[in-house]
Amino acid sequence: MAKVADQYLLVHPWKIIEAGFHADRSRVSESLFSLANEHQGVRGFFDESYSGESLAGVYLNGIYEERFNEAMAYKGISNRLCFMVNTVNWLYTRLELDGETLDLAKSRFSNFRRELDFRSGELRREFVWETKSGRKLHLVFLRLLSMETRELAYQQIYMTPLNFSGKVTLTLGLDFSMPHRMFEENFWDCPRRAAGAILGMSKNIHHRVFAGMRVDAEAEQMPVEAEKFVGGRLEVDLVEGQETTVSKIVIVHSDRDPQQGLDTAWERGMSQLRTSQKTYIEVLEQNRMYWDNFWAKSDITIDGDPETQQGIRFCIFQMQQTYRGVIAGANIGAKGLTGEAYNGNAFWDTETYCLPFYLFSNPLAAKSLIDFRYRTLPQALARAKDLDCEGACYPVATIDGTESCTLWQHASLQFQPTTAVAYALWHCMNVTGDTDFLKAEGAQMLIEICRFLASRGQWSATGKFGYYAVMGPDEFQMMVNNNAYTNYMAKRTFEFTLQTLAGMDLEKLGCSAAELEEWQRIATAMIIPYDPETGLYEQHEGFFNLPHIDVDAIPAEDFPLYHHWSYDRIYRNDMIKQPDVLMFMFLYNHSFSLEEKRANYDYYEPRCIHESSLSPSVHSILASELGRHQEACDFFRFATRIDLDNYNRNTGEGIHTTSIAAAWMNIVYGFGGMRSDGELLSFHPSIPAHWSGYSFQVFYRGAIIRMEVSQTEAVVRVVEGKPVRIKIGGRETEIGQQGTSVPVKNREFTG
Amino acid sequence: MAKVADQYLLVHPWKIIEAGFHADRSRVSESLFSLANEHQGVRGFFDESYSGESLAGVYLNGIYEERFNEAMAYKGISNRLCFMVNTVNWLYTRLELDGETLDLAKSRFSNFRRELDFRSGELRREFVWETKSGRKLHLVFLRLLSMETRELAYQQIYMTPLNFSGKVTLTLGLDFSMPHRMFEENFWDCPRRAAGAILGMSKNIHHRVFAGMRVDAEAEQMPVEAEKFVGGRLEVDLVEGQETTVSKIVIVHSDRDPQQGLDTAWERGMSQLRTSQKTYIEVLEQNRMYWDNFWAKSDITIDGDPETQQGIRFCIFQMQQTYRGVIAGANIGAKGLTGEAYNGNAFWDTETYCLPFYLFSNPLAAKSLIDFRYRTLPQALARAKDLDCEGACYPVATIDGTESCTLWQHASLQFQPTTAVAYALWHCMNVTGDTDFLKAEGAQMLIEICRFLASRGQWSATGKFGYYAVMGPDEFQMMVNNNAYTNYMAKRTFEFTLQTLAGMDLEKLGCSAAELEEWQRIATAMIIPYDPETGLYEQHEGFFNLPHIDVDAIPAEDFPLYHHWSYDRIYRNDMIKQPDVLMFMFLYNHSFSLEEKRANYDYYEPRCIHESSLSPSVHSILASELGRHQEACDFFRFATRIDLDNYNRNTGEGIHTTSIAAAWMNIVYGFGGMRSDGELLSFHPSIPAHWSGYSFQVFYRGAIIRMEVSQTEAVVRVVEGKPVRIKIGGRETEIGQQGTSVPVKNREFTG
């Protein structure tokens, strides 16, 4: 894991700050300075446009387009790619002074500074532009997405001439002509336009996006219109030394329903624009209150490590921006709303990495994520049919519930998305104690998932049950038999389903006793490759016989391997990309002894190259449990700053949103030693040697629990709500506002 | 193997005959009535065009185009497809009478008869056309490709009015506007045109095809020209009861060299057209002599089974038409020159199935096939590099030596094309005794092949050597470890190479002693999955543990499985598509005991669904050896008539050229019991119960050996050349013109 930080932002507990423009990191900054409010995501691109390296992107949750690959002549291979499509640039601005147009790739400028504040969600950028004629204009660009009224957004421009008085020309607009950069193609038609309002309709899927704006400026506005653009041209009189403000209030509405008339979409947007009268300052104040409230409940503090403090707050801020359970039917793309990589598709990362964050900070959002899988059950049923199976197979990658992964070797062979849904149902129920959803929608989902798992698996000649031709979470072992993760998770899924259905009215559920018996037989007969002598789970049948490769001997320049190694070469040795056996040992942590975890960690970790950005945190969490505290810190090192320091050199494509969730887990499950798979929530806190202390809070059974850890002790108490029972340091106890404390000994967990 | 004959042609020992037009089999007939002379292949489409189901195709050996699939972002995955492209329709004819244009899909006609004569290569078609006005015109269309002058072709039309005298209008031409039907696209530009001559240049690759014609008819000819067409319009006076002839002599030249000037291509074609003065009848006579001579040496006679007699002659005729070693650098496409399926690409079928036919009927052609692999060694070296390997990796599918298989799971995982080249070198040497090529070009090829095999394989933790993530010949087990076929063939390749290089000047060969030592170590340490208790070779590691599927229980409507089963479903049980273990037991027949062959046949045959058209013949050959004579006959049943009776229902796409070669092997190796992998050629003849006798001839060490088998005895003798030593019925003997005889006992081989 020879990853090297590329740190160029200033360290600050509540902000990211770029002092002086770093043109060579322009795309990275665009990702980092992204704003979002779940409804929309706006990359930190320059309002006035930038002719250098840039990916100007504005993405709306659930607004996507489709693209068909050349179809393969085989059944069950999806050739339809859905992608979150670039939409409307409502920040469109052109600035002319003395016949020169502002463009930081070409113009002379100084005193550049850009700040994103996690306590308000305000993005501020300022600099002094000096024209060829020597005029100096101090400019401040502000932008804001309302956290209260999600369609509402603001742009604010302050202009102060430093050495002249005179006219500046501004063009402000709403621009649907941006290309979707992944395919260098624009996907919008604009069937309606008026002064300051425009309706876009996406070309293939006919999603609609309304954008409307009102500009507040002391200047005459001349309307400007083009096929996919509406806006206005302003001549603004500037006076030396005086600040002039231009404000733009914007409404961005989206609608996926193709049945909805254009009139309706138009009228709804126009009406909201008319009634939105709050000023920038008022909405900024609302946002501040929103974030204050949020941080009060979900902050993680780290004392003695300002970089990590900044890093983890950046992570939490981005998670909350991206998703908070406001929009029904939304999910979390691998890059959130910050870029086009992974096409805005959601993966099993949602259930496995993101869900815990929400479960312990915003249980309603967690429920909404599970609800996404319930809403898309019909698509999962159809997908299983495509695969000649029964029941429901959840997609590897999706926006709308259909399979959007066009690589058959993943889409047809990976079933961790399906078992992850069952796991999520179990995990939520286990943490919240709430069985209402489980006994209704949950039962339906579990039945269909079991039907899939029963029909996709096969009985061996010796009367055992297993999964053949699968790929586990470790994507470096492509098409194997009886992957331990797949089989183990399936076994647990069957068992949980049987337990859930016990006593329920099977007939009403459309399910037979014979089916349940078969599932019981399958669960009992499930092959789990395991060597009792060594305590090692074999990642799949034959894994132990694979040729060994020393992953540390692979030259750094060979990474990422997908780009430098011939495709098949990756798949024919005992190197793994990410945790597989260790993954199920993390998920069902209580089901394995410390000795088993140690044996398997010692065997698999040295074989893992952590090519998935999700891998190090899981290893860090287990290393903490095993008392390998230095190792835990090493794996953690870049968890919170994977994007801020661009460790993978691809932050320019967007934020690693789901890895950011893993960073949260790394602190809470790793150092905090929290486990949520037992009967009670439990903690075994440890602390990195260079931290003086840290704290986090988790929602649990109606209470908010606060954990404060110093180098000597950990204090846990309820800060809101009723007392709850938990386990700490292996001891079961009820805690209230008084709380309890345990000494922090950096040692192995014991129970 | 529930395959059902669809027999509609008349049975004749030397012809295929269609009496009465079978419109529902129009494409099948087009394939069956194909003509070829290695240089070009012409499907049996109607000269006058046909608006019904038709694939009008004229293909030239080595003239191809390319097409790029959407590139995958992974190394070593080829996205360039080469395909033998449809070229020029030199048979273009339009016939008008009484304002009506002849089209057998619409016109009234009777007495349709079509014949292809294996003794001349003449295709004759006749019928009586009756116009709406009641005029009856008897028409005969003849076509012929010269076997002596390969660019030369003829069309001959006889017209006899039965109840009128009057004018008929004929348009004859050379048409480059035909679509390549697989992609519904035309790939030609025509930079030169003149009266009766046209030069085509293919759009991407710039291959050139010259077509020139001279029409001989008693009529005035008006030139007709279009962008991709030249021709002439003839008004011909017909007299009731009298036959009028229109003849067209055609030259079709091809050139792949993009450096060659258009002038050169044009002049060469024009000059050959000028100097070609032979009449149709003269060339027909030449062809008759050619084929008489061929049949005298390579005929197979079968007494008492006229359908099989017709079938095997059809097979041999098609093989010889397609390839006879005349054009340097040519190979044999899976459909020969008879259709667009498989894109005209050659596979390992060439070395494994076709080569024996040529080796024993036309050794020079066999050498040319091997020479193809020598010529394309540079491409194989480049392909190995793409796969991060050393040495030479031969392509799965190719026209020009580059990999044209765009499915990575085949192109990156299948190595039987590479070991087949080494096998071919060994097999040719073993049969001919000739080591000149082997010690020169052959040694170079073997060294590079071994380098590839050494670099692609891996050492296991236990010090054994094997191949991981491979697909063997059985394409229903996709990505497995230590496929027995791959490993066994690699081991033999290393051993043969070491034996070949022994005593040679290594330095001159650019090869080191250390390399040879490494190859020896690899050969010795090669993993060959084998169970000594049962004598079973395990097709790959873990095969014996796969879930079992009863292949006989698969519903007939599920076939072909690739179309009806989800892709991954095919790959997760112990069903196999074609012989894998049995394949190497056939190729190195002497290396395995009868008991081993019986054990493995009994195990693998019931698991095989024979979805490859090559599969039944190999099983038939082994069944004969094991004394399973009824089973041998059952598998053989459709070998010779796979296309004539359209058993796979896809003959419309083209002839199964390589399966046709397997039909030849099925008789010679199967019933004749010939083995060519021993020190001497050996025979163990048997005979199907319903045949009264059969005979075949093989070239061997400068002699032609004739084998005549009756129900009681087999007589083998030399009919041309010096006496040779062979083994017959287990006994070594020298045979001359007198020959020797053995009793035919339908029993197992014994040695």
mmCIF file of C-alpha atoms in Angstrom, chain B residues 44-306:
data_model
loop_
_atom_site.group_PDB
_atom_site.id
_atom_site.type_symbol
_atom_site.label_atom_id
_atom_site.label_comp_id
_atom_site.label_asym_id
_atom_site.label_seq_id
_atom_site.Cartn_x
_atom_site.Cartn_y
_atom_site.Cartn_z
ATOM 1 C CA GLY B 44 -25.190 -20.987 -54.799
ATOM 2 C CA PHE B 45 -27.330 -17.862 -55.041
ATOM 3 C CA PHE B 46 -29.382 -17.181 -58.136
ATOM 4 C CA ASP B 47 -27.643 -15.273 -60.910
ATOM 5 C CA GLU B 48 -30.830 -13.378 -61.715
ATOM 6 C CA SER B 49 -31.296 -12.326 -58.055
ATOM 7 C CA TYR B 50 -33.934 -13.580 -55.717
ATOM 8 C CA SER B 51 -36.128 -11.427 -53.498
ATOM 9 C CA GLY B 52 -36.779 -14.301 -51.075
ATOM 10 C CA GLU B 53 -34.485 -15.515 -48.298
ATOM 11 C CA SER B 54 -30.977 -15.269 -49.672
ATOM 12 C CA LEU B 55 -27.405 -14.566 -48.714
ATOM 13 C CA ALA B 56 -25.715 -13.673 -51.982
ATOM 14 C CA GLY B 57 -22.048 -13.954 -51.198
ATOM 15 C CA VAL B 58 -18.800 -14.042 -53.132
ATOM 16 C CA TYR B 59 -15.775 -14.344 -50.866
ATOM 17 C CA LEU B 60 -12.113 -14.160 -51.740
ATOM 18 C CA ASN B 61 -9.519 -15.968 -49.706
ATOM 19 C CA GLY B 62 -7.578 -13.491 -47.613
ATOM 20 C CA ILE B 63 -9.698 -10.481 -48.537
ATOM 21 C CA TYR B 64 -11.112 -9.134 -45.325
ATOM 22 C CA GLU B 65 -12.244 -6.056 -43.537
ATOM 23 C CA GLU B 66 -12.047 -4.975 -39.920
ATOM 24 C CA ARG B 67 -14.463 -3.690 -37.336
ATOM 25 C CA PHE B 68 -13.720 -2.323 -33.898
ATOM 26 C CA ASN B 69 -15.920 -3.144 -30.945
ATOM 27 C CA GLU B 70 -16.268 -0.697 -28.120
ATOM 28 C CA ALA B 71 -12.879 -1.050 -26.440
ATOM 29 C CA MET B 72 -12.740 -2.509 -22.966
ATOM 30 C CA ALA B 73 -10.513 -0.704 -20.547
ATOM 31 C CA TYR B 74 -8.440 -3.806 -19.911
ATOM 32 C CA LYS B 75 -5.122 -4.905 -21.317
ATOM 33 C CA GLY B 76 -4.896 -7.836 -23.696
ATOM 34 C CA ILE B 77 -8.511 -7.725 -24.796
ATOM 35 C CA SER B 78 -8.747 -7.531 -28.534
ATOM 36 C CA ASN B 79 -11.492 -5.318 -29.877
ATOM 37 C CA ARG B 80 -10.615 -5.704 -33.545
ATOM 38 C CA LEU B 81 -12.687 -8.138 -35.483
ATOM 39 C CA CYS B 82 -11.416 -9.193 -38.908
ATOM 40 C CA PHE B 83 -13.974 -10.670 -41.231
ATOM 41 C CA MET B 84 -13.877 -12.163 -44.702
ATOM 42 C CA VAL B 85 -15.863 -9.531 -46.512
ATOM 43 C CA ASN B 86 -18.465 -10.030 -49.219
ATOM 44 C CA THR B 87 -16.957 -8.818 -52.483
ATOM 45 C CA VAL B 88 -18.165 -8.670 -56.067
ATOM 46 C CA ASN B 89 -21.167 -10.392 -57.578
ATOM 47 C CA TRP B 90 -19.756 -11.301 -60.984
ATOM 48 C CA LEU B 91 -22.815 -13.449 -61.709
ATOM 49 C CA TYR B 92 -25.060 -10.384 -61.701
ATOM 50 C CA THR B 93 -27.862 -11.043 -64.175
ATOM 51 C CA ARG B 94 -31.267 -9.485 -64.777
ATOM 52 C CA LEU B 95 -33.657 -11.056 -67.245
ATOM 53 C CA GLU B 96 -36.689 -9.288 -68.679
ATOM 54 C CA LEU B 97 -39.324 -10.758 -70.894
ATOM 55 C CA ASP B 98 -42.604 -9.174 -71.799
ATOM 56 C CA GLY B 99 -42.054 -6.422 -69.236
ATOM 57 C CA GLU B 100 -41.580 -8.963 -66.460
ATOM 58 C CA THR B 101 -38.324 -9.432 -64.537
ATOM 59 C CA LEU B 102 -37.370 -12.948 -63.566
ATOM 60 C CA ASP B 103 -37.462 -13.559 -59.793
ATOM 61 C CA LEU B 104 -38.171 -17.063 -58.559
ATOM 62 C CA ALA B 105 -39.747 -15.584 -55.438
ATOM 63 C CA LYS B 106 -42.430 -14.021 -57.640
ATOM 64 C CA SER B 107 -42.354 -15.493 -61.111
ATOM 65 C CA ARG B 108 -44.216 -18.593 -62.234
ATOM 66 C CA PHE B 109 -41.888 -21.463 -63.072
ATOM 67 C CA SER B 110 -41.697 -25.239 -63.323
ATOM 68 C CA ASN B 111 -39.269 -28.121 -63.793
ATOM 69 C CA PHE B 112 -36.717 -26.606 -61.450
ATOM 70 C CA ARG B 113 -33.593 -28.696 -61.057
ATOM 71 C CA ARG B 114 -30.212 -27.847 -59.639
ATOM 72 C CA GLU B 115 -27.131 -30.074 -59.704
ATOM 73 C CA LEU B 116 -23.608 -29.769 -58.425
ATOM 74 C CA ASP B 117 -21.219 -32.309 -59.912
ATOM 75 C CA PHE B 118 -18.265 -33.361 -57.722
ATOM 76 C CA ARG B 119 -16.406 -34.605 -60.794
ATOM 77 C CA SER B 120 -16.286 -31.234 -62.508
ATOM 78 C CA GLY B 121 -17.252 -28.524 -60.044
ATOM 79 C CA GLU B 122 -19.971 -27.390 -62.416
ATOM 80 C CA LEU B 123 -23.153 -25.974 -60.986
ATOM 81 C CA ARG B 124 -26.152 -26.355 -63.252
ATOM 82 C CA ARG B 125 -29.599 -24.934 -62.662
ATOM 83 C CA GLU B 126 -32.551 -25.132 -65.011
ATOM 84 C CA PHE B 127 -36.254 -24.395 -65.025
ATOM 85 C CA VAL B 128 -39.022 -23.214 -67.283
ATOM 86 C CA TRP B 129 -40.138 -19.641 -66.704
ATOM 87 C CA GLU B 130 -43.717 -18.830 -67.630
ATOM 88 C CA THR B 131 -44.565 -15.159 -67.898
ATOM 89 C CA LYS B 132 -47.945 -13.695 -67.070
ATOM 90 C CA SER B 133 -48.475 -13.402 -70.779
ATOM 91 C CA GLY B 134 -48.036 -17.174 -71.018
ATOM 92 C CA ARG B 135 -44.651 -17.231 -72.701
ATOM 93 C CA LYS B 136 -42.506 -20.149 -71.632
ATOM 94 C CA LEU B 137 -38.756 -19.896 -71.612
ATOM 95 C CA HIS B 138 -36.503 -22.790 -70.709
ATOM 96 C CA LEU B 139 -33.445 -21.491 -68.892
ATOM 97 C CA VAL B 140 -30.205 -23.162 -67.915
ATOM 98 C CA PHE B 141 -27.667 -21.345 -65.746
ATOM 99 C CA LEU B 142 -24.204 -22.831 -65.469
ATOM 100 C CA ARG B 143 -21.253 -21.629 -63.468
ATOM 101 C CA LEU B 144 -17.719 -22.805 -63.070
ATOM 102 C CA LEU B 145 -14.542 -21.775 -61.270
ATOM 103 C CA SER B 146 -11.360 -22.875 -62.967
ATOM 104 C CA MET B 147 -9.256 -25.179 -60.799
ATOM 105 C CA GLU B 148 -6.248 -24.462 -62.980
ATOM 106 C CA THR B 149 -6.322 -20.684 -63.344
ATOM 107 C CA ARG B 150 -7.771 -19.557 -60.088
ATOM 108 C CA GLU B 151 -8.797 -16.043 -61.141
ATOM 109 C CA LEU B 152 -10.883 -17.464 -63.979
ATOM 110 C CA ALA B 153 -14.614 -18.018 -63.713
ATOM 111 C CA TYR B 154 -17.487 -18.616 -66.093
ATOM 112 C CA GLN B 155 -21.172 -18.047 -66.318
ATOM 113 C CA GLN B 156 -23.174 -19.674 -69.080
ATOM 114 C CA ILE B 157 -26.857 -19.113 -69.829
ATOM 115 C CA TYR B 158 -28.908 -21.227 -72.265
ATOM 116 C CA MET B 159 -32.278 -19.893 -73.290
ATOM 117 C CA THR B 160 -34.871 -21.862 -75.278
ATOM 118 C CA PRO B 161 -38.314 -20.344 -75.918
ATOM 119 C CA LEU B 162 -40.866 -23.128 -75.832
ATOM 120 C CA ASN B 163 -43.892 -21.360 -77.280
ATOM 121 C CA PHE B 164 -42.770 -18.064 -78.781
ATOM 122 C CA SER B 165 -40.144 -16.196 -80.686
ATOM 123 C CA GLY B 166 -39.053 -12.730 -79.595
ATOM 124 C CA LYS B 167 -36.724 -10.507 -77.672
ATOM 125 C CA VAL B 168 -35.438 -11.039 -74.176
ATOM 126 C CA THR B 169 -33.453 -8.380 -72.328
ATOM 127 C CA LEU B 170 -30.460 -9.387 -70.280
ATOM 128 C CA THR B 171 -28.360 -7.205 -68.008
ATOM 129 C CA LEU B 172 -25.059 -8.793 -67.077
ATOM 130 C CA GLY B 173 -22.596 -7.162 -64.810
ATOM 131 C CA LEU B 174 -20.036 -6.956 -62.042
ATOM 132 C CA ASP B 175 -21.598 -5.658 -58.875
ATOM 133 C CA PHE B 176 -19.635 -4.345 -55.867
ATOM 134 C CA SER B 177 -22.747 -3.002 -54.142
ATOM 135 C CA MET B 178 -23.725 -6.188 -52.289
ATOM 136 C CA PRO B 179 -23.998 -5.743 -48.539
ATOM 137 C CA HIS B 180 -21.911 -7.780 -46.172
ATOM 138 C CA ARG B 181 -24.951 -9.397 -44.637
ATOM 139 C CA MET B 182 -23.586 -9.931 -41.157
ATOM 140 C CA PHE B 183 -23.413 -6.166 -40.669
ATOM 141 C CA GLU B 184 -25.807 -5.058 -43.430
ATOM 142 C CA GLU B 185 -23.131 -2.771 -44.759
ATOM 143 C CA ASN B 186 -21.227 -2.505 -48.000
ATOM 144 C CA PHE B 187 -17.480 -2.216 -47.605
ATOM 145 C CA TRP B 188 -16.359 -1.197 -51.093
ATOM 146 C CA ASP B 189 -15.340 1.888 -52.966
ATOM 147 C CA CYS B 190 -14.721 1.596 -56.685
ATOM 148 C CA PRO B 191 -11.965 3.975 -57.737
ATOM 149 C CA ARG B 192 -11.722 2.590 -61.325
ATOM 150 C CA ARG B 193 -14.356 1.600 -63.808
ATOM 151 C CA ALA B 194 -14.327 0.911 -67.529
ATOM 152 C CA ALA B 195 -16.540 -1.036 -69.891
ATOM 153 C CA GLY B 196 -16.608 -4.543 -68.427
ATOM 154 C CA ALA B 197 -14.053 -3.919 -65.707
ATOM 155 C CA ILE B 198 -14.143 -2.483 -62.236
ATOM 156 C CA LEU B 199 -11.697 -2.151 -59.360
ATOM 157 C CA GLY B 200 -12.933 -2.337 -55.809
ATOM 158 C CA MET B 201 -11.036 -1.091 -52.806
ATOM 159 C CA SER B 202 -12.238 -2.154 -49.374
ATOM 160 C CA LYS B 203 -13.109 0.778 -47.160
ATOM 161 C CA ASN B 204 -10.934 0.329 -44.100
ATOM 162 C CA ILE B 205 -8.152 -2.077 -44.992
ATOM 163 C CA HIS B 206 -7.858 -1.058 -48.639
ATOM 164 C CA HIS B 207 -7.704 -4.532 -50.054
ATOM 165 C CA ARG B 208 -8.195 -4.432 -53.812
ATOM 166 C CA VAL B 209 -10.333 -6.628 -55.994
ATOM 167 C CA PHE B 210 -10.312 -6.383 -59.754
ATOM 168 C CA ALA B 211 -13.223 -7.842 -61.666
ATOM 169 C CA GLY B 212 -13.350 -7.933 -65.449
ATOM 170 C CA MET B 213 -15.706 -9.680 -67.826
ATOM 171 C CA ARG B 214 -16.257 -10.414 -71.472
ATOM 172 C CA VAL B 215 -19.679 -11.387 -72.691
ATOM 173 C CA ASP B 216 -20.106 -13.596 -75.696
ATOM 174 C CA ALA B 217 -23.569 -13.292 -77.186
ATOM 175 C CA GLU B 218 -25.200 -12.594 -80.502
ATOM 176 C CA ALA B 219 -26.646 -9.297 -79.472
ATOM 177 C CA GLU B 220 -25.784 -5.674 -79.215
ATOM 178 C CA GLN B 221 -24.438 -4.689 -75.807
ATOM 179 C CA MET B 222 -25.243 -1.312 -74.256
ATOM 180 C CA PRO B 223 -22.914 -0.410 -71.422
ATOM 181 C CA VAL B 224 -24.479 0.146 -67.988
ATOM 182 C CA GLU B 225 -22.552 1.810 -65.185
ATOM 183 C CA ALA B 226 -23.190 2.882 -61.616
ATOM 184 C CA GLU B 227 -21.026 3.861 -58.685
ATOM 185 C CA LYS B 228 -20.138 0.263 -57.827
ATOM 186 C CA PHE B 229 -21.311 -1.511 -60.936
ATOM 187 C CA VAL B 230 -20.319 -2.046 -64.528
ATOM 188 C CA GLY B 231 -22.156 -4.185 -67.022
ATOM 189 C CA GLY B 232 -24.056 -4.359 -70.247
ATOM 190 C CA ARG B 233 -27.602 -4.578 -71.437
ATOM 191 C CA LEU B 234 -28.343 -7.075 -74.210
ATOM 192 C CA GLU B 235 -31.376 -7.434 -76.385
ATOM 193 C CA VAL B 236 -31.299 -11.056 -77.495
ATOM 194 C CA ASP B 237 -33.509 -12.417 -80.310
ATOM 195 C CA LEU B 238 -34.858 -15.816 -79.444
ATOM 196 C CA VAL B 239 -36.418 -18.263 -81.861
ATOM 197 C CA GLU B 240 -38.990 -20.821 -80.729
ATOM 198 C CA GLY B 241 -37.445 -24.214 -80.050
ATOM 199 C CA GLN B 242 -33.914 -23.000 -80.550
ATOM 200 C CA GLU B 243 -31.312 -22.700 -77.812
ATOM 201 C CA THR B 244 -29.426 -19.403 -77.547
ATOM 202 C CA THR B 245 -26.298 -19.142 -75.473
ATOM 203 C CA VAL B 246 -24.913 -16.185 -73.568
ATOM 204 C CA SER B 247 -21.468 -16.697 -72.061
ATOM 205 C CA LYS B 248 -19.596 -14.596 -69.586
ATOM 206 C CA ILE B 249 -15.934 -15.103 -68.872
ATOM 207 C CA VAL B 250 -14.738 -13.383 -65.733
ATOM 208 C CA ILE B 251 -11.426 -12.560 -64.102
ATOM 209 C CA VAL B 252 -11.406 -11.839 -60.371
ATOM 210 C CA HIS B 253 -8.054 -10.712 -59.024
ATOM 211 C CA SER B 254 -7.290 -9.791 -55.446
ATOM 212 C CA ASP B 255 -4.471 -7.945 -53.813
ATOM 213 C CA ARG B 256 -3.804 -7.293 -50.172
ATOM 214 C CA ASP B 257 -0.745 -5.102 -50.529
ATOM 215 C CA PRO B 258 -1.786 -1.525 -49.757
ATOM 216 C CA GLN B 259 1.434 -0.308 -51.382
ATOM 217 C CA GLN B 260 0.481 -1.667 -54.758
ATOM 218 C CA GLY B 261 -0.673 1.120 -57.053
ATOM 219 C CA LEU B 262 -4.183 1.112 -58.455
ATOM 220 C CA ASP B 263 -2.678 1.132 -61.935
ATOM 221 C CA THR B 264 -0.802 -2.084 -61.300
ATOM 222 C CA ALA B 265 -3.883 -3.822 -59.936
ATOM 223 C CA TRP B 266 -5.917 -2.599 -62.853
ATOM 224 C CA GLU B 267 -3.389 -3.472 -65.543
ATOM 225 C CA ARG B 268 -2.727 -6.931 -64.209
ATOM 226 C CA GLY B 269 -6.426 -7.738 -64.199
ATOM 227 C CA MET B 270 -7.049 -6.271 -67.640
ATOM 228 C CA SER B 271 -4.124 -8.140 -69.084
ATOM 229 C CA GLN B 272 -5.278 -11.462 -67.693
ATOM 230 C CA LEU B 273 -8.778 -10.815 -69.022
ATOM 231 C CA ARG B 274 -7.342 -10.151 -72.499
ATOM 232 C CA THR B 275 -5.225 -13.292 -72.528
ATOM 233 C CA SER B 276 -7.926 -15.611 -71.170
ATOM 234 C CA GLN B 277 -9.375 -17.112 -74.310
ATOM 235 C CA LYS B 278 -10.430 -20.603 -73.244
ATOM 236 C CA THR B 279 -14.094 -21.402 -73.699
ATOM 237 C CA TYR B 280 -16.421 -22.628 -71.012
ATOM 238 C CA ILE B 281 -16.324 -26.125 -72.470
ATOM 239 C CA GLU B 282 -12.531 -26.178 -72.524
ATOM 240 C CA VAL B 283 -12.275 -25.133 -68.898
ATOM 241 C CA LEU B 284 -14.996 -27.562 -67.919
ATOM 242 C CA GLU B 285 -12.885 -30.292 -69.509
ATOM 243 C CA GLN B 286 -9.812 -29.093 -67.586
ATOM 244 C CA ASN B 287 -11.804 -29.180 -64.371
ATOM 245 C CA ARG B 288 -13.001 -32.727 -65.114
ATOM 246 C CA MET B 289 -9.414 -33.856 -65.519
ATOM 247 C CA TYR B 290 -8.429 -32.096 -62.319
ATOM 248 C CA TRP B 291 -11.176 -33.760 -60.324
ATOM 249 C CA ASP B 292 -10.691 -37.198 -61.959
ATOM 250 C CA ASN B 293 -7.096 -37.070 -60.916
ATOM 251 C CA PHE B 294 -8.024 -35.946 -57.426
ATOM 252 C CA TRP B 295 -10.679 -38.627 -56.896
ATOM 253 C CA ALA B 296 -8.346 -41.309 -58.189
ATOM 254 C CA LYS B 297 -6.073 -40.558 -55.265
ATOM 255 C CA SER B 298 -8.418 -39.397 -52.527
ATOM 256 C CA ASP B 299 -11.819 -40.956 -53.032
ATOM 257 C CA ILE B 300 -13.620 -42.834 -50.294
ATOM 258 C CA THR B 301 -16.063 -45.448 -51.528
ATOM 259 C CA ILE B 302 -18.839 -46.850 -49.418
ATOM 260 C CA ASP B 303 -20.894 -49.761 -50.669
ATOM 261 C CA GLY B 304 -24.374 -50.372 -49.405
ATOM 262 C CA ASP B 305 -25.007 -46.914 -48.003
ATOM 263 C CA PRO B 306 -25.647 -44.479 -50.846
#
